[in-house]
Amino acid sequence: MARGHGPEVRRRRLASELRRLRESAELTIGEVSDRLRCSTSKVSRIETGHVGVRPQDVRAMLTLYGVGERESDELVQLAHEARTRGWWHSYSEVFTGSFVGLEADASSLRAFQALLVPGLLQTRRYAHAVIRAMRPHAPDAEIKRRVSARMRRQRLLADESPPSYEAVMDEAVLHRVVGGRDVMSEQLLRLREAAALPHVTLRVVPFDAGAHSGMEGPFLILGFPERADPDVVYVDSTTGGVCLEEPDEVERYSVMFDHLRYHALGHEDSTRLLDKLSGAAHGR
């Protein structure tokens, strides 16, 4: 698929434009809500892209802002396109927020993981072991559903026009035996296969690098092809993830990723380490 044209990216772009046009019209959120007879929270959520917006509401806002017919028509069309449902909506009980929709439309992904193999590179059995460990009391059906959702996400890297994907992992990720030795051996082989893909770069931060900037936890930086769509950072945690969009926050994580890349082994050396560990796992 062409990158940068999915519903989540379009909703985000529409939200940014509506905010810019309101500010150009020198109207406050309160004034807009009064004139359109809606709550201030509704206007605020629309401008942050946290909720979808009906095309007729967009038309009313643009009329209030004094926007010309041509630009209004383009933005109303954008509102229609932003309401398209992506595949991830069928996993609404698994995925919350806009992260997966943005990931599906990104042109570049830069990931760091200190504890686990990144989700896009996990085997089915490894993913099952991880999700089961994190949700020890969940019914088997829920675990199966979550594993299925993770496997569906991975189709992204097999797309006809895949994003560039660069993953930096702490060496501990490769030594932590998740799901037993057979599962881990299979996972190491999967990483080696992924490393051979032209759009995938894997790097390992070795133990002897010592303390590093990624010790706060995992994160993912999502880049998009259009300048109108700035980078987003997704920070994961056991209680749920959050998307960061403020320029200073995104810059902080970009600098952090650069530092991690600097301390990591190069792609070829990281691949050789994977070969070594994979060979040891198979008793070679």
Coordinates of C-alpha atoms in Angstrom, one line a residue:
M1 CA 0.0 0.0 0.0
A2 CA 1.1 3.6 -0.5
R3 CA 2.4 5.0 2.7
G4 CA 0.8 8.1 4.3
H5 CA -2.8 7.7 3.1
G6 CA -4.4 5.7 5.9
P7 CA -7.3 6.9 8.0
E8 CA -5.4 7.6 11.2
V9 CA -2.8 9.8 9.4
R10 CA -5.6 11.6 7.6
R11 CA -7.5 12.2 10.8
R12 CA -4.3 13.5 12.4
R13 CA -3.7 15.8 9.4
L14 CA -7.3 17.1 9.5
A15 CA -7.0 17.8 13.2
S16 CA -3.9 19.8 12.7
E17 CA -5.5 21.8 9.8
L18 CA -8.6 22.6 11.9
R19 CA -6.5 23.8 14.8
R20 CA -4.4 26.0 12.5
L21 CA -7.5 27.5 10.7
R22 CA -9.2 28.2 14.1
E23 CA -6.1 30.1 15.3
S24 CA -5.9 32.0 12.0
A25 CA -9.5 33.1 12.5
E26 CA -8.5 34.3 16.0
L27 CA -11.1 32.2 17.7
T28 CA -10.8 30.3 21.0
I29 CA -12.1 26.8 21.5
G30 CA -14.7 28.3 23.8
E31 CA -15.9 30.7 21.1
V32 CA -16.2 27.9 18.6
S33 CA -18.1 25.7 20.9
D34 CA -20.5 28.5 21.7
R35 CA -21.2 29.3 18.0
L36 CA -21.6 25.7 17.0
R37 CA -23.5 24.8 20.1
C38 CA -21.3 21.9 21.2
S39 CA -19.0 21.3 24.1
T40 CA -15.5 22.6 24.4
S41 CA -14.3 19.1 25.0
K42 CA -15.7 18.0 21.6
V43 CA -13.8 20.8 19.8
S44 CA -10.6 20.0 21.7
R45 CA -10.8 16.2 21.0
I46 CA -11.3 17.0 17.3
E47 CA -8.3 19.2 17.2
T48 CA -6.1 16.6 18.9
G49 CA -7.3 13.9 16.6
H50 CA -8.5 11.7 19.5
V51 CA -11.9 11.3 18.0
G52 CA -13.3 11.1 14.5
V53 CA -15.3 14.1 13.1
R54 CA -18.3 14.1 10.9
P55 CA -17.9 15.8 7.5
Q56 CA -20.9 18.1 8.3
D57 CA -19.2 19.2 11.5
V58 CA -16.0 20.0 9.5
R59 CA -18.0 22.0 7.1
A60 CA -19.6 24.0 9.9
M61 CA -16.3 24.7 11.5
L62 CA -14.7 25.8 8.2
T63 CA -17.7 28.1 7.4
L64 CA -17.2 29.7 10.9
Y65 CA -13.5 30.2 10.1
G66 CA -14.2 31.9 6.8
V67 CA -12.4 29.2 4.7
G68 CA -12.8 29.3 1.0
E69 CA -14.9 26.8 -0.9
R70 CA -12.0 24.9 -2.6
E71 CA -10.1 24.4 0.6
S72 CA -13.3 23.5 2.5
D73 CA -14.1 20.8 -0.1
E74 CA -10.6 19.3 0.2
L75 CA -10.8 19.2 4.0
V76 CA -14.4 17.8 4.0
Q77 CA -13.1 15.0 1.6
L78 CA -10.3 14.4 4.1
A79 CA -12.9 14.0 6.8
H80 CA -14.7 11.4 4.7
E81 CA -11.4 9.5 4.1
A82 CA -10.5 9.7 7.8
R83 CA -13.6 7.7 8.7
T84 CA -12.5 4.6 6.8
R85 CA -12.1 1.6 9.0
G86 CA -8.8 -0.1 9.0
W87 CA -8.2 -3.8 9.6
W88 CA -7.2 -3.0 13.2
H89 CA -10.8 -2.0 14.1
S90 CA -11.7 -5.7 14.1
Y91 CA -9.3 -6.0 17.0
S92 CA -10.7 -3.1 19.0
E93 CA -10.6 -5.1 22.2
V94 CA -6.8 -5.5 21.7
F95 CA -5.7 -2.2 20.2
T96 CA -6.5 1.0 21.9
G97 CA -5.8 4.5 20.6
S98 CA -4.4 5.4 17.2
F99 CA -1.0 3.6 17.4
V100 CA -1.6 0.6 15.2
G101 CA -3.3 2.8 12.5
L102 CA -0.3 5.2 12.5
E103 CA 2.1 2.3 12.4
A104 CA 0.3 0.8 9.4
D105 CA 0.8 4.0 7.5
A106 CA 4.3 4.9 8.5
S107 CA 7.2 5.1 6.0
S108 CA 9.8 4.6 8.6
L109 CA 9.9 2.9 12.0
R110 CA 12.7 3.1 14.6
A111 CA 12.3 0.8 17.5
F112 CA 14.2 0.2 20.7
Q113 CA 13.7 -2.8 23.0
A114 CA 15.6 -3.6 26.2
L115 CA 13.7 -6.7 27.4
L116 CA 11.9 -8.4 24.5
V117 CA 12.1 -8.9 20.8
P118 CA 10.1 -6.1 19.1
G119 CA 6.5 -7.2 18.4
L120 CA 6.8 -6.9 14.6
L121 CA 9.6 -9.6 14.7
Q122 CA 8.2 -12.0 17.2
T123 CA 7.4 -15.6 16.2
R124 CA 3.9 -16.9 17.1
R125 CA 5.2 -19.1 19.9
Y126 CA 7.4 -16.3 21.3
A127 CA 4.5 -13.9 21.2
H128 CA 2.2 -16.4 23.0
A129 CA 4.8 -16.9 25.7
V130 CA 5.2 -13.2 26.2
I131 CA 1.5 -12.4 26.3
R132 CA 0.7 -15.3 28.6
A133 CA 3.5 -14.2 31.0
M134 CA 2.1 -10.7 31.1
R135 CA -1.5 -11.8 31.5
P136 CA -1.3 -14.9 33.7
H137 CA -5.0 -14.9 34.6
A138 CA -6.4 -14.2 31.2
P139 CA -8.5 -17.0 29.5
D140 CA -6.9 -18.9 26.7
A141 CA -9.3 -17.3 24.1
E142 CA -8.0 -13.8 25.0
I143 CA -4.4 -14.9 24.7
K144 CA -5.1 -16.5 21.3
R145 CA -6.8 -13.3 20.1
R146 CA -4.0 -11.1 21.2
V147 CA -1.4 -13.3 19.5
S148 CA -3.5 -13.3 16.3
A149 CA -3.6 -9.5 16.4
R150 CA 0.2 -9.3 16.8
M151 CA 0.7 -11.7 13.8
R152 CA -1.7 -9.5 11.8
R153 CA 0.4 -6.4 12.6
Q154 CA 3.5 -8.2 11.1
R155 CA 2.1 -8.2 7.6
L156 CA 3.3 -4.6 7.5
L157 CA 6.9 -5.7 6.9
A158 CA 5.8 -8.0 4.0
D159 CA 3.8 -5.3 2.3
E160 CA 4.5 -4.5 -1.4
S161 CA 5.8 -1.1 -0.2
P162 CA 7.0 -1.7 3.4
P163 CA 8.3 0.9 5.7
S164 CA 12.0 1.0 6.5
Y165 CA 12.4 -0.7 9.9
E166 CA 15.4 -0.2 12.2
A167 CA 15.4 -2.0 15.5
V168 CA 17.9 -1.6 18.3
M169 CA 17.9 -4.3 21.0
D170 CA 19.8 -4.7 24.2
E171 CA 21.9 -7.9 24.1
A172 CA 19.9 -9.1 27.0
V173 CA 16.9 -9.6 24.6
L174 CA 18.9 -12.3 22.8
H175 CA 19.9 -14.2 25.9
R176 CA 16.6 -14.1 27.8
V177 CA 15.0 -17.6 27.1
V178 CA 11.4 -16.9 26.5
G179 CA 9.0 -19.9 26.2
G180 CA 11.8 -22.5 26.5
R181 CA 14.9 -23.2 24.4
D182 CA 13.0 -24.5 21.3
V183 CA 10.9 -21.3 21.2
M184 CA 13.9 -19.1 21.7
S185 CA 15.9 -20.9 19.1
E186 CA 13.1 -20.4 16.6
Q187 CA 13.0 -16.8 17.5
L188 CA 16.7 -16.2 16.9
L189 CA 16.3 -17.7 13.5
R190 CA 13.4 -15.4 12.8
L191 CA 15.6 -12.4 13.7
R192 CA 18.3 -13.6 11.4
E193 CA 15.8 -14.0 8.5
A194 CA 14.5 -10.5 9.2
A195 CA 18.0 -9.0 9.2
A196 CA 18.4 -10.2 5.6
L197 CA 15.5 -8.2 4.4
P198 CA 16.5 -5.1 2.4
H199 CA 14.2 -2.7 4.4
V200 CA 15.2 -4.1 7.9
T201 CA 18.2 -3.1 9.9
L202 CA 18.9 -4.8 13.3
R203 CA 21.4 -3.5 15.8
V204 CA 22.4 -4.9 19.2
V205 CA 23.7 -2.9 22.1
P206 CA 26.3 -5.2 23.6
F207 CA 26.6 -5.8 27.4
D208 CA 30.0 -4.1 27.5
A209 CA 28.3 -0.8 26.3
G210 CA 27.3 -0.4 30.0
A211 CA 24.5 1.9 31.0
H212 CA 22.7 3.6 28.0
S213 CA 19.9 6.1 27.3
G214 CA 17.4 3.3 26.5
M215 CA 17.2 2.0 30.0
E216 CA 14.0 3.9 30.6
G217 CA 12.1 1.4 28.5
P218 CA 11.0 0.6 25.0
F219 CA 9.8 3.1 22.4
L220 CA 9.0 3.4 18.7
I221 CA 9.5 6.4 16.5
L222 CA 7.1 6.6 13.5
G223 CA 8.0 8.7 10.5
F224 CA 5.6 9.6 7.6
P225 CA 6.3 10.5 3.9
E226 CA 4.5 13.9 4.0
R227 CA 6.0 16.9 5.7
A228 CA 2.5 17.8 6.9
D229 CA 2.6 14.7 9.1
P230 CA 5.4 15.1 11.7
D231 CA 7.0 12.1 13.5
V232 CA 5.2 10.4 16.4
V233 CA 6.7 8.5 19.3
Y234 CA 4.9 5.5 20.9
V235 CA 6.0 4.7 24.4
D236 CA 4.9 1.3 25.6
S237 CA 4.3 0.1 29.2
T238 CA 2.4 -2.6 31.1
T239 CA -0.5 -0.3 31.7
G240 CA -0.8 0.8 28.1
G241 CA 1.0 2.9 25.6
V242 CA 0.9 6.6 24.8
C243 CA 1.6 8.5 21.6
L244 CA 3.8 11.6 22.0
E245 CA 3.6 14.3 19.3
E246 CA 5.0 17.5 20.9
P247 CA 8.2 18.4 18.9
D248 CA 10.4 18.6 22.0
E249 CA 9.3 15.1 23.1
V250 CA 9.8 13.7 19.7
E251 CA 13.3 15.3 19.5
R252 CA 14.2 13.9 22.8
Y253 CA 13.5 10.3 21.7
S254 CA 15.2 10.9 18.3
V255 CA 18.4 11.9 20.1
M256 CA 18.0 9.0 22.4
F257 CA 17.7 6.6 19.4
D258 CA 20.8 8.2 17.8
H259 CA 22.8 7.6 21.1
L260 CA 21.6 3.9 21.1
R261 CA 22.6 3.5 17.5
Y262 CA 26.0 4.9 18.3
H263 CA 26.6 2.4 21.1
A264 CA 25.2 -0.5 19.2
L265 CA 27.0 -2.9 17.0
G266 CA 26.7 -2.3 13.3
H267 CA 24.2 -4.3 11.3
E268 CA 26.8 -6.8 10.1
D269 CA 28.3 -7.3 13.5
S270 CA 24.8 -7.7 15.0
T271 CA 24.0 -10.3 12.4
R272 CA 27.1 -12.2 13.2
L273 CA 26.1 -12.2 16.9
L274 CA 22.7 -13.5 15.9
D275 CA 24.4 -16.3 13.9
K276 CA 26.6 -17.2 16.8
L277 CA 23.7 -17.3 19.3
S278 CA 21.5 -19.2 16.9
G279 CA 24.2 -21.7 16.2
A280 CA 24.7 -22.2 19.9
A281 CA 21.0 -22.7 20.4
H282 CA 21.0 -25.4 17.8
G283 CA 24.1 -27.1 19.3
R284 CA 26.4 -26.2 16.5

